[in-house]
Amino acid sequence: MLPWKRVLRPLAALLLTAAVAVVPAATTAQAAETAAAPSSGWNDYSCKPSAAHPRPVVLVHGTFANSVDNWLGLAPYLKDRGYCVFSLDYGQLPGVPFFHALGPIDKSAEQLSAYVDKVLAATGAPEADLVGHSQGGMMPRYYLKFLGGAGKVNALVGIAPNNHGTTLSGIANLLPYFPGAEDLLSAATPALAQQVVGSDFMTKLNAGGDTVPGVRYTVIATKYDEVVTPWRTQFLTGPDVKNVLLQDLCAVDISEHALIGITDRIAFHEVANALDPAHARPTTCASVFS
């Protein structure tokens, strides 16, 4: 018989380590920078949307990330193209600095709701566009579906979003074989447990359809994703949905789960297209230089 009590903690640690491994750790210097100035060129509440880009863009980070580290590439990219760009921290656990999006996802969606209201009030815009990475591409769907967000959001762009639950490359499938492991995971990091395929949260989120009327949805996925697996489960079904596989745009792009949201300018180019489809330009391997 397996020594269950001795195995539980290593299994939980393995799940945590697998998630942490694909998110850049916040260094001491970054932590100081975050405390002093929560962004570089974005989160400017004096920014007023232009006629060309009439909606502010709210960036929603992924699990174990934060409002700065996740967006050091994409936020300046969009800011340089004339967008008013904002990012929030959410899902904080007591005593856990810098690594967020670990608390209950429904509560995180409430934080997003309050933040969108704050951004709309500051900018004077009637609607916002949301761009999220990983959990950040999925959590807003709860806001849209259950918290009245559909009336305040024009578009949701998910980069490697965990829309239908993940097997975490098969690791999550081992949980039933370790009595108490799921309870331990739920108690320590609720958002991780809620993102496992078949969870009560995922069942509720997707019951009755993936989308809500009035919102445009774009999903940008990579076939090399090792965190949200199988990668095809990231795609949505419903009206006003565009599902994009990164390798269909550039076959030699080998970005995995973290890089597609943090550094991949080909994915960034497609985000820009999703935000302004009327002026979209073809995304190719050459988009890395644009």
Coordinates of N, CA and C in Angstrom, one line a residue, residues 72-284:
L72 N 5.0 42.8 -19.2 CA 6.1 43.6 -19.6 C 6.3 43.7 -21.1
G73 N 5.8 42.7 -21.8 CA 5.9 42.7 -23.3 C 4.6 43.3 -23.9
L74 N 3.4 42.8 -23.6 CA 2.2 43.2 -24.3 C 1.7 44.6 -23.9
A75 N 1.9 45.0 -22.7 CA 1.4 46.4 -22.3 C 2.1 47.5 -23.0
P76 N 3.4 47.5 -23.1 CA 4.0 48.6 -23.9 C 3.7 48.4 -25.4
Y77 N 3.5 47.2 -25.9 CA 3.2 47.0 -27.3 C 1.9 47.7 -27.6
L78 N 0.9 47.5 -26.8 CA -0.4 48.1 -27.0 C -0.4 49.6 -26.7
K79 N 0.4 50.0 -25.7 CA 0.5 51.4 -25.4 C 1.1 52.2 -26.5
D80 N 2.1 51.6 -27.2 CA 2.8 52.3 -28.3 C 1.9 52.4 -29.5
R81 N 0.8 51.6 -29.5 CA -0.1 51.7 -30.6 C -1.3 52.5 -30.3
G82 N -1.3 53.3 -29.2 CA -2.3 54.3 -29.0 C -3.4 53.9 -28.1
Y83 N -3.3 52.7 -27.4 CA -4.3 52.3 -26.5 C -4.1 52.8 -25.1
C84 N -5.2 53.0 -24.4 CA -5.1 53.2 -22.9 C -5.1 51.9 -22.3
V85 N -4.1 51.5 -21.6 CA -3.8 50.2 -21.1 C -3.8 50.1 -19.6
F86 N -4.5 49.2 -19.0 CA -4.5 49.0 -17.6 C -4.4 47.5 -17.2
S87 N -3.9 47.3 -16.0 CA -3.7 45.9 -15.5 C -4.0 45.9 -14.0
L88 N -4.6 44.8 -13.6 CA -4.9 44.7 -12.2 C -4.3 43.4 -11.6
D89 N -4.1 43.4 -10.2 CA -3.8 42.2 -9.5 C -5.1 41.7 -8.9
Y90 N -5.2 40.4 -8.9 CA -6.4 39.7 -8.3 C -6.1 38.4 -7.8
G91 N -7.0 37.8 -7.0 CA -6.8 36.5 -6.5 C -5.7 36.3 -5.5
Q92 N -5.4 37.4 -4.7 CA -4.3 37.3 -3.8 C -4.7 36.4 -2.6
L93 N -3.7 35.7 -2.1 CA -3.8 34.9 -0.9 C -3.1 35.6 0.3
P94 N -3.6 35.6 1.5 CA -2.9 36.2 2.6 C -1.5 35.7 2.8
G95 N -0.6 36.6 2.9 CA 0.8 36.2 3.2 C 1.6 35.7 2.0
V96 N 0.9 35.8 0.8 CA 1.6 35.4 -0.5 C 1.8 36.6 -1.4
P97 N 2.9 37.2 -1.3 CA 3.1 38.4 -2.2 C 3.5 38.0 -3.6
F98 N 3.2 38.9 -4.6 CA 3.7 38.8 -5.9 C 3.1 37.7 -6.8
F99 N 2.8 36.6 -6.2 CA 2.2 35.4 -6.9 C 0.7 35.4 -6.7
H100 N -0.1 35.9 -7.7 CA -1.5 36.0 -7.4 C -2.3 35.1 -8.3
A101 N -3.6 35.3 -8.3 CA -4.6 34.5 -9.1 C -4.6 33.1 -8.5
L102 N -4.6 33.0 -7.2 CA -4.6 31.7 -6.5 C -5.9 31.5 -5.7
G103 N -6.6 32.7 -5.4 CA -7.8 32.6 -4.6 C -9.0 32.1 -5.5
P104 N -10.2 32.0 -4.8 CA -11.3 31.5 -5.5 C -11.6 32.3 -6.8
I105 N -11.9 31.7 -7.9 CA -12.0 32.4 -9.2 C -13.3 33.3 -9.2
D106 N -14.3 32.8 -8.5 CA -15.5 33.7 -8.5 C -15.3 35.0 -7.8
K107 N -14.5 34.9 -6.7 CA -14.1 36.2 -6.0 C -13.1 37.0 -6.8
S108 N -12.3 36.4 -7.6 CA -11.4 37.1 -8.5 C -12.2 37.9 -9.5
A109 N -13.3 37.2 -10.0 CA -14.1 37.9 -11.0 C -14.8 39.1 -10.4
E110 N -15.1 39.1 -9.1 CA -15.7 40.3 -8.5 C -14.6 41.4 -8.4
Q111 N -13.4 41.0 -8.2 CA -12.3 42.0 -8.2 C -12.2 42.6 -9.6
L112 N -12.3 41.8 -10.7 CA -12.3 42.3 -12.0 C -13.4 43.2 -12.3
S113 N -14.6 42.9 -11.8 CA -15.8 43.7 -12.0 C -15.5 45.1 -11.4
A114 N -15.0 45.2 -10.2 CA -14.8 46.5 -9.6 C -13.7 47.3 -10.3
Y115 N -12.7 46.6 -10.8 CA -11.6 47.2 -11.6 C -12.1 47.8 -12.9
V116 N -12.9 47.1 -13.6 CA -13.4 47.6 -14.9 C -14.3 48.8 -14.6
D117 N -15.1 48.8 -13.6 CA -15.9 50.0 -13.2 C -14.9 51.2 -13.0
K118 N -13.8 50.9 -12.3 CA -12.9 52.0 -12.0 C -12.3 52.6 -13.3
V119 N -11.9 51.7 -14.2 CA -11.3 52.1 -15.4 C -12.3 52.9 -16.3
L120 N -13.5 52.4 -16.4 CA -14.5 53.1 -17.2 C -14.8 54.5 -16.6
A121 N -14.9 54.6 -15.3 CA -15.1 55.8 -14.6 C -14.0 56.8 -14.9
A122 N -12.8 56.3 -14.9 CA -11.6 57.2 -15.1 C -11.5 57.7 -16.6
T123 N -11.8 56.8 -17.5 CA -11.6 57.1 -18.9 C -12.8 57.7 -19.6
G124 N -14.0 57.5 -19.0 CA -15.2 58.0 -19.6 C -15.8 57.1 -20.7
A125 N -15.2 56.0 -20.9 CA -15.6 55.0 -22.0 C -16.8 54.2 -21.5
P126 N -17.7 53.9 -22.4 CA -18.8 53.1 -22.0 C -18.5 51.6 -21.9
E127 N -17.5 51.1 -22.6 CA -17.1 49.7 -22.6 C -15.6 49.6 -22.6
A128 N -15.1 48.4 -22.1 CA -13.7 48.1 -22.2 C -13.5 46.9 -23.0
D129 N -12.2 46.6 -23.4 CA -11.8 45.4 -24.0 C -10.9 44.7 -23.0
L130 N -11.1 43.3 -22.8 CA -10.3 42.6 -21.9 C -9.3 41.6 -22.7
V131 N -8.1 41.6 -22.2 CA -7.1 40.7 -22.8 C -6.5 39.9 -21.6
G132 N -6.6 38.6 -21.6 CA -6.1 37.8 -20.5 C -5.3 36.6 -20.9
H133 N -4.3 36.3 -20.0 CA -3.4 35.1 -20.3 C -3.7 34.0 -19.3
S134 N -3.9 32.8 -19.8 CA -4.1 31.6 -19.0 C -5.4 31.8 -18.2
Q135 N -5.3 31.7 -16.8 CA -6.5 31.9 -16.0 C -7.2 33.3 -16.3
G136 N -6.3 34.2 -16.6 CA -6.8 35.6 -17.0 C -7.6 35.6 -18.2
G137 N -7.5 34.7 -19.1 CA -8.3 34.6 -20.3 C -9.6 33.9 -20.1
M138 N -9.7 33.1 -19.0 CA -10.9 32.4 -18.6 C -11.7 33.1 -17.6
M139 N -11.1 33.5 -16.5 CA -11.8 34.1 -15.4 C -12.8 35.2 -15.8
P140 N -12.4 36.1 -16.8 CA -13.4 37.1 -17.2 C -14.7 36.5 -17.7
R141 N -14.7 35.3 -18.2 CA -16.0 34.7 -18.7 C -17.0 34.6 -17.5
Y142 N -16.5 34.4 -16.3 CA -17.4 34.3 -15.2 C -18.0 35.7 -14.9
Y143 N -17.2 36.7 -15.0 CA -17.6 38.1 -14.9 C -18.7 38.4 -16.0
L144 N -18.4 38.0 -17.2 CA -19.4 38.3 -18.3 C -20.7 37.6 -18.1
K145 N -20.6 36.3 -17.6 CA -21.8 35.5 -17.6 C -22.6 35.6 -16.3
F146 N -22.0 35.9 -15.2 CA -22.7 35.9 -13.9 C -22.7 37.2 -13.2
L147 N -21.8 38.2 -13.6 CA -21.7 39.4 -12.8 C -22.1 40.7 -13.6
G148 N -22.7 40.5 -14.7 CA -23.2 41.6 -15.5 C -22.1 42.3 -16.3
G149 N -21.0 41.6 -16.5 CA -20.0 42.2 -17.3 C -20.2 42.4 -18.8
A150 N -21.2 41.6 -19.3 CA -21.4 41.7 -20.8 C -21.8 43.1 -21.2
G151 N -22.5 43.8 -20.4 CA -22.9 45.2 -20.7 C -21.8 46.2 -20.7
K152 N -20.6 45.8 -20.2 CA -19.5 46.7 -20.0 C -18.3 46.3 -20.8
V153 N -18.4 45.2 -21.6 CA -17.2 44.7 -22.3 C -17.6 44.5 -23.7
N154 N -16.7 45.0 -24.6 CA -16.9 44.8 -26.1 C -16.3 43.5 -26.5
A155 N -15.1 43.1 -26.1 CA -14.3 42.0 -26.5 C -13.5 41.4 -25.4
L156 N -13.4 40.0 -25.5 CA -12.5 39.3 -24.6 C -11.5 38.5 -25.5
V157 N -10.2 38.8 -25.3 CA -9.2 38.1 -26.0 C -8.4 37.2 -25.0
G158 N -8.5 35.9 -25.2 CA -7.8 35.0 -24.3 C -6.6 34.4 -25.0
I159 N -5.4 34.6 -24.3 CA -4.2 34.0 -24.7 C -3.9 32.7 -23.9
A160 N -3.9 31.6 -24.5 CA -3.8 30.3 -23.8 C -4.7 30.2 -22.6
P161 N -6.0 30.5 -22.8 CA -6.9 30.5 -21.7 C -7.4 29.0 -21.3
N162 N -7.6 28.9 -20.0 CA -8.0 27.6 -19.5 C -9.5 27.5 -19.5
N163 N -10.1 27.4 -20.7 CA -11.6 27.6 -20.8 C -12.4 26.4 -20.4
H164 N -11.8 25.2 -20.5 CA -12.6 24.0 -20.2 C -11.9 23.1 -19.2
G165 N -11.0 23.6 -18.4 CA -10.3 22.8 -17.5 C -9.1 22.1 -18.1
T166 N -8.0 21.9 -17.3 CA -6.8 21.3 -17.8 C -6.5 20.0 -17.1
T167 N -5.8 19.1 -17.8 CA -5.2 17.9 -17.2 C -3.8 18.1 -16.7
L168 N -3.3 19.3 -17.0 CA -1.9 19.7 -16.6 C -0.9 18.6 -17.1
S169 N -1.0 18.4 -18.4 CA -0.2 17.3 -19.0 C -0.3 16.0 -18.4
G170 N -1.5 15.7 -17.9 CA -1.8 14.4 -17.3 C -1.7 14.3 -15.8
I171 N -1.0 15.3 -15.2 CA -0.8 15.3 -13.7 C -2.1 15.3 -13.0
A172 N -3.0 16.2 -13.4 CA -4.3 16.3 -12.7 C -5.1 15.0 -12.7
N173 N -4.9 14.1 -13.7 CA -5.6 12.9 -13.8 C -5.2 11.9 -12.6
L174 N -4.0 12.2 -12.0 CA -3.6 11.4 -10.9 C -4.3 11.7 -9.5
L175 N -4.9 12.9 -9.4 CA -5.5 13.3 -8.2 C -6.4 12.3 -7.5
P176 N -7.3 11.6 -8.3 CA -8.2 10.7 -7.6 C -7.5 9.5 -7.0
Y177 N -6.3 9.2 -7.4 CA -5.6 8.1 -6.8 C -4.9 8.4 -5.5
F178 N -5.0 9.7 -5.1 CA -4.3 10.1 -3.8 C -5.4 10.7 -2.9
P179 N -6.0 9.9 -2.1 CA -7.1 10.4 -1.2 C -6.7 11.6 -0.4
G180 N -7.5 12.6 -0.5 CA -7.3 13.8 0.2 C -6.5 14.9 -0.5
A181 N -5.9 14.5 -1.7 CA -5.1 15.5 -2.5 C -6.0 16.6 -3.0
E182 N -7.2 16.3 -3.5 CA -8.0 17.3 -4.1 C -8.5 18.3 -3.0
D183 N -8.8 17.8 -1.8 CA -9.2 18.7 -0.7 C -8.0 19.6 -0.3
L184 N -6.8 19.0 -0.3 CA -5.6 19.8 0.1 C -5.4 20.9 -0.9
L185 N -5.5 20.6 -2.2 CA -5.3 21.6 -3.2 C -6.3 22.7 -3.1
S186 N -7.6 22.3 -2.9 CA -8.7 23.3 -2.8 C -8.5 24.2 -1.6
A187 N -8.0 23.7 -0.5 CA -7.8 24.5 0.7 C -6.6 25.4 0.5
A188 N -5.5 25.0 -0.1 CA -4.3 25.8 -0.1 C -4.3 26.8 -1.3
T189 N -4.8 26.4 -2.4 CA -4.8 27.2 -3.6 C -6.1 26.9 -4.4
P190 N -7.2 27.6 -4.0 CA -8.5 27.3 -4.6 C -8.5 27.4 -6.1
A191 N -7.9 28.4 -6.7 CA -7.9 28.6 -8.1 C -7.3 27.4 -8.9
L192 N -6.3 26.8 -8.3 CA -5.7 25.6 -9.0 C -6.7 24.5 -9.1
A193 N -7.4 24.2 -8.0 CA -8.3 23.1 -7.9 C -9.5 23.4 -8.9
Q194 N -9.9 24.6 -8.9 CA -11.1 25.0 -9.8 C -10.7 24.9 -11.3
Q195 N -9.5 24.9 -11.6 CA -9.1 24.9 -13.0 C -8.8 23.5 -13.6
V196 N -8.9 22.5 -12.7 CA -8.8 21.1 -13.1 C -10.0 20.7 -13.9
V197 N -9.8 19.9 -15.0 CA -10.9 19.5 -15.8 C -11.9 18.7 -15.0
G198 N -13.2 19.0 -15.2 CA -14.3 18.4 -14.5 C -14.6 19.0 -13.1
S199 N -14.0 20.1 -12.8 CA -14.3 20.7 -11.5 C -15.7 21.3 -11.5
D200 N -16.2 21.5 -10.3 CA -17.5 22.1 -10.2 C -17.6 23.5 -10.8
F201 N -16.4 24.2 -10.6 CA -16.4 25.6 -11.2 C -16.5 25.5 -12.7
M202 N -15.7 24.6 -13.3 CA -15.7 24.5 -14.8 C -17.0 24.1 -15.3
T203 N -17.7 23.2 -14.6 CA -19.0 22.7 -15.0 C -20.0 23.9 -15.0
K204 N -20.0 24.7 -13.9 CA -20.9 25.8 -13.8 C -20.6 26.9 -14.9
L205 N -19.3 27.1 -15.1 CA -18.9 28.2 -16.1 C -19.4 27.9 -17.5
N206 N -19.3 26.6 -17.9 CA -19.6 26.2 -19.3 C -21.0 25.7 -19.5
A207 N -21.8 25.6 -18.4 CA -23.1 25.1 -18.6 C -23.9 26.1 -19.4
G208 N -24.7 25.6 -20.4 CA -25.5 26.5 -21.2 C -24.8 27.3 -22.3
G209 N -23.5 26.9 -22.5 CA -22.8 27.5 -23.6 C -21.6 28.3 -23.1
D210 N -20.6 28.5 -24.0 CA -19.3 29.1 -23.7 C -19.4 30.6 -23.7
T211 N -20.4 31.2 -24.4 CA -20.3 32.7 -24.6 C -21.6 33.3 -24.2
V212 N -21.6 34.6 -24.1 CA -22.8 35.4 -23.8 C -23.0 36.4 -25.0
P213 N -24.2 36.8 -25.3 CA -24.5 37.7 -26.4 C -23.8 39.1 -26.1
G214 N -23.4 39.7 -27.2 CA -22.9 41.1 -27.2 C -21.5 41.2 -27.0
V215 N -20.7 40.1 -26.8 CA -19.3 40.2 -26.6 C -18.6 39.4 -27.7
R216 N -17.5 40.0 -28.3 CA -16.7 39.3 -29.2 C -15.6 38.5 -28.5
Y217 N -15.4 37.2 -28.9 CA -14.4 36.4 -28.2 C -13.3 36.0 -29.2
T218 N -12.1 36.1 -28.8 CA -10.9 35.6 -29.5 C -10.1 34.7 -28.6
V219 N -9.7 33.5 -29.1 CA -8.8 32.7 -28.4 C -7.5 32.4 -29.2
I220 N -6.4 32.7 -28.6 CA -5.1 32.5 -29.3 C -4.4 31.4 -28.5
A221 N -4.2 30.2 -29.2 CA -3.6 29.1 -28.5 C -2.3 28.6 -29.2
T222 N -1.5 27.9 -28.5 CA -0.3 27.2 -29.1 C -0.3 25.7 -28.9
K223 N 0.0 25.0 -29.9 CA 0.0 23.5 -29.8 C 1.1 23.0 -28.9
Y224 N 2.0 23.9 -28.5 CA 3.1 23.5 -27.6 C 2.7 23.8 -26.1
D225 N 1.5 24.1 -25.8 CA 1.1 24.4 -24.5 C 1.2 23.2 -23.6
E226 N 1.9 23.3 -22.5 CA 2.1 22.1 -21.6 C 1.4 22.3 -20.3
V227 N 0.7 23.4 -20.2 CA -0.1 23.7 -18.9 C -1.6 23.6 -19.1
V228 N -2.1 24.2 -20.1 CA -3.6 24.0 -20.4 C -3.7 22.9 -21.5
T229 N -3.9 21.7 -21.0 CA -3.9 20.6 -21.9 C -5.2 19.8 -21.8
P230 N -5.6 19.1 -22.9 CA -5.1 19.3 -24.2 C -5.4 20.7 -24.8
W231 N -4.5 21.2 -25.6 CA -4.6 22.6 -26.0 C -5.9 22.9 -26.7
R232 N -6.5 22.0 -27.4 CA -7.7 22.3 -28.1 C -8.9 22.6 -27.2
T233 N -8.8 22.3 -26.0 CA -9.9 22.6 -25.0 C -9.9 24.1 -24.7
Q234 N -8.9 24.8 -25.1 CA -8.9 26.3 -24.9 C -9.9 27.0 -25.8
F235 N -10.2 26.4 -27.0 CA -11.1 27.0 -27.9 C -12.6 27.0 -27.4
L236 N -13.3 28.1 -27.9 CA -14.7 28.3 -27.5 C -15.6 28.0 -28.7
T237 N -16.8 27.7 -28.4 CA -17.8 27.6 -29.4 C -18.9 28.6 -29.1
G238 N -19.5 29.1 -30.2 CA -20.6 30.0 -30.1 C -20.5 31.2 -31.1
P239 N -21.5 32.0 -31.1 CA -21.4 33.2 -32.0 C -20.3 34.2 -31.6
D240 N -19.8 34.9 -32.6 CA -18.8 35.9 -32.4 C -17.6 35.4 -31.7
V241 N -17.2 34.2 -32.1 CA -16.0 33.5 -31.6 C -15.0 33.4 -32.8
K242 N -13.7 33.7 -32.5 CA -12.6 33.4 -33.4 C -11.5 32.6 -32.7
N243 N -11.3 31.4 -33.1 CA -10.3 30.6 -32.5 C -9.0 30.5 -33.4
V244 N -7.9 30.8 -32.8 CA -6.6 31.0 -33.6 C -5.6 30.0 -33.0
L245 N -5.0 29.2 -33.9 CA -3.8 28.5 -33.5 C -2.6 29.2 -33.9
L246 N -1.6 29.5 -33.0 CA -0.5 30.3 -33.3 C 0.3 29.7 -34.5
Q247 N 0.4 28.4 -34.5 CA 1.2 27.8 -35.6 C 0.6 27.8 -37.0
D248 N -0.7 28.1 -37.0 CA -1.3 28.4 -38.3 C -0.9 29.7 -38.9
L249 N -0.5 30.6 -38.0 CA 0.0 31.9 -38.4 C 1.4 31.9 -38.8
C250 N 2.2 31.1 -38.0 CA 3.6 31.0 -38.2 C 4.1 29.6 -37.8
A251 N 4.3 28.7 -38.7 CA 4.5 27.3 -38.4 C 5.8 27.1 -37.6
V252 N 6.7 28.0 -37.6 CA 8.0 27.8 -36.9 C 7.9 28.5 -35.5
D253 N 6.8 29.0 -35.1 CA 6.7 29.6 -33.7 C 6.5 28.5 -32.7
I254 N 7.5 28.4 -31.8 CA 7.5 27.3 -30.8 C 7.1 27.7 -29.4
S255 N 6.5 28.9 -29.3 CA 6.2 29.4 -28.0 C 5.2 28.4 -27.3
E256 N 5.5 28.2 -26.0 CA 4.6 27.4 -25.1 C 3.7 28.3 -24.3
H257 N 3.2 27.8 -23.2 CA 2.2 28.4 -22.4 C 2.6 29.8 -21.9
A258 N 3.8 29.9 -21.4 CA 4.2 31.2 -20.8 C 4.6 32.2 -21.9
L259 N 5.4 31.8 -22.8 CA 6.0 32.7 -23.8 C 4.9 33.3 -24.7
I260 N 3.9 32.5 -25.0 CA 2.8 33.1 -25.9 C 2.2 34.3 -25.3
G261 N 2.2 34.4 -24.0 CA 1.6 35.6 -23.4 C 2.6 36.7 -22.9
I262 N 3.8 36.3 -22.8 CA 4.8 37.2 -22.2 C 5.7 37.9 -23.2
T263 N 6.1 37.1 -24.3 CA 7.1 37.7 -25.2 C 6.8 37.5 -26.6
D264 N 5.7 36.8 -27.0 CA 5.5 36.4 -28.4 C 4.8 37.6 -29.2
R265 N 5.6 38.3 -30.0 CA 5.1 39.4 -30.8 C 4.1 39.0 -31.9
I266 N 4.2 37.7 -32.3 CA 3.3 37.2 -33.3 C 1.9 37.1 -32.7
A267 N 1.9 36.6 -31.4 CA 0.6 36.5 -30.7 C 0.1 38.0 -30.4
F268 N 1.1 38.9 -30.1 CA 0.7 40.3 -29.8 C 0.0 40.9 -31.0
H269 N 0.6 40.6 -32.2 CA 0.0 41.2 -33.4 C -1.4 40.7 -33.6
E270 N -1.7 39.4 -33.3 CA -3.0 38.9 -33.4 C -4.0 39.5 -32.3
V271 N -3.4 39.8 -31.1 CA -4.2 40.5 -30.1 C -4.7 41.9 -30.7
A272 N -3.7 42.6 -31.3 CA -4.1 43.9 -31.8 C -5.1 43.8 -32.9
N273 N -5.1 42.7 -33.7 CA -6.1 42.5 -34.7 C -7.5 42.2 -34.1
A274 N -7.5 41.5 -33.0 CA -8.7 41.2 -32.3 C -9.3 42.4 -31.7
L275 N -8.5 43.4 -31.2 CA -9.0 44.6 -30.6 C -9.5 45.6 -31.6
D276 N -9.0 45.5 -32.9 CA -9.4 46.4 -33.9 C -9.5 45.7 -35.2
P277 N -10.6 44.8 -35.3 CA -10.7 44.0 -36.5 C -10.9 44.7 -37.8
A278 N -11.5 45.9 -37.7 CA -11.7 46.7 -38.9 C -10.4 47.1 -39.6
H279 N -9.3 47.1 -38.8 CA -8.0 47.5 -39.4 C -7.0 46.4 -39.3
A280 N -7.5 45.1 -39.2 CA -6.6 44.0 -39.0 C -5.7 43.8 -40.2
R281 N -4.5 43.4 -39.9 CA -3.5 43.1 -41.0 C -3.1 41.6 -40.8
P282 N -2.8 40.9 -41.9 CA -2.4 39.5 -41.8 C -1.3 39.3 -40.8
T283 N -1.4 38.3 -39.9 CA -0.4 37.9 -39.0 C 0.4 36.8 -39.6
T284 N 1.8 37.0 -39.7 CA 2.7 36.0 -40.2 C 3.9 36.0 -39.3

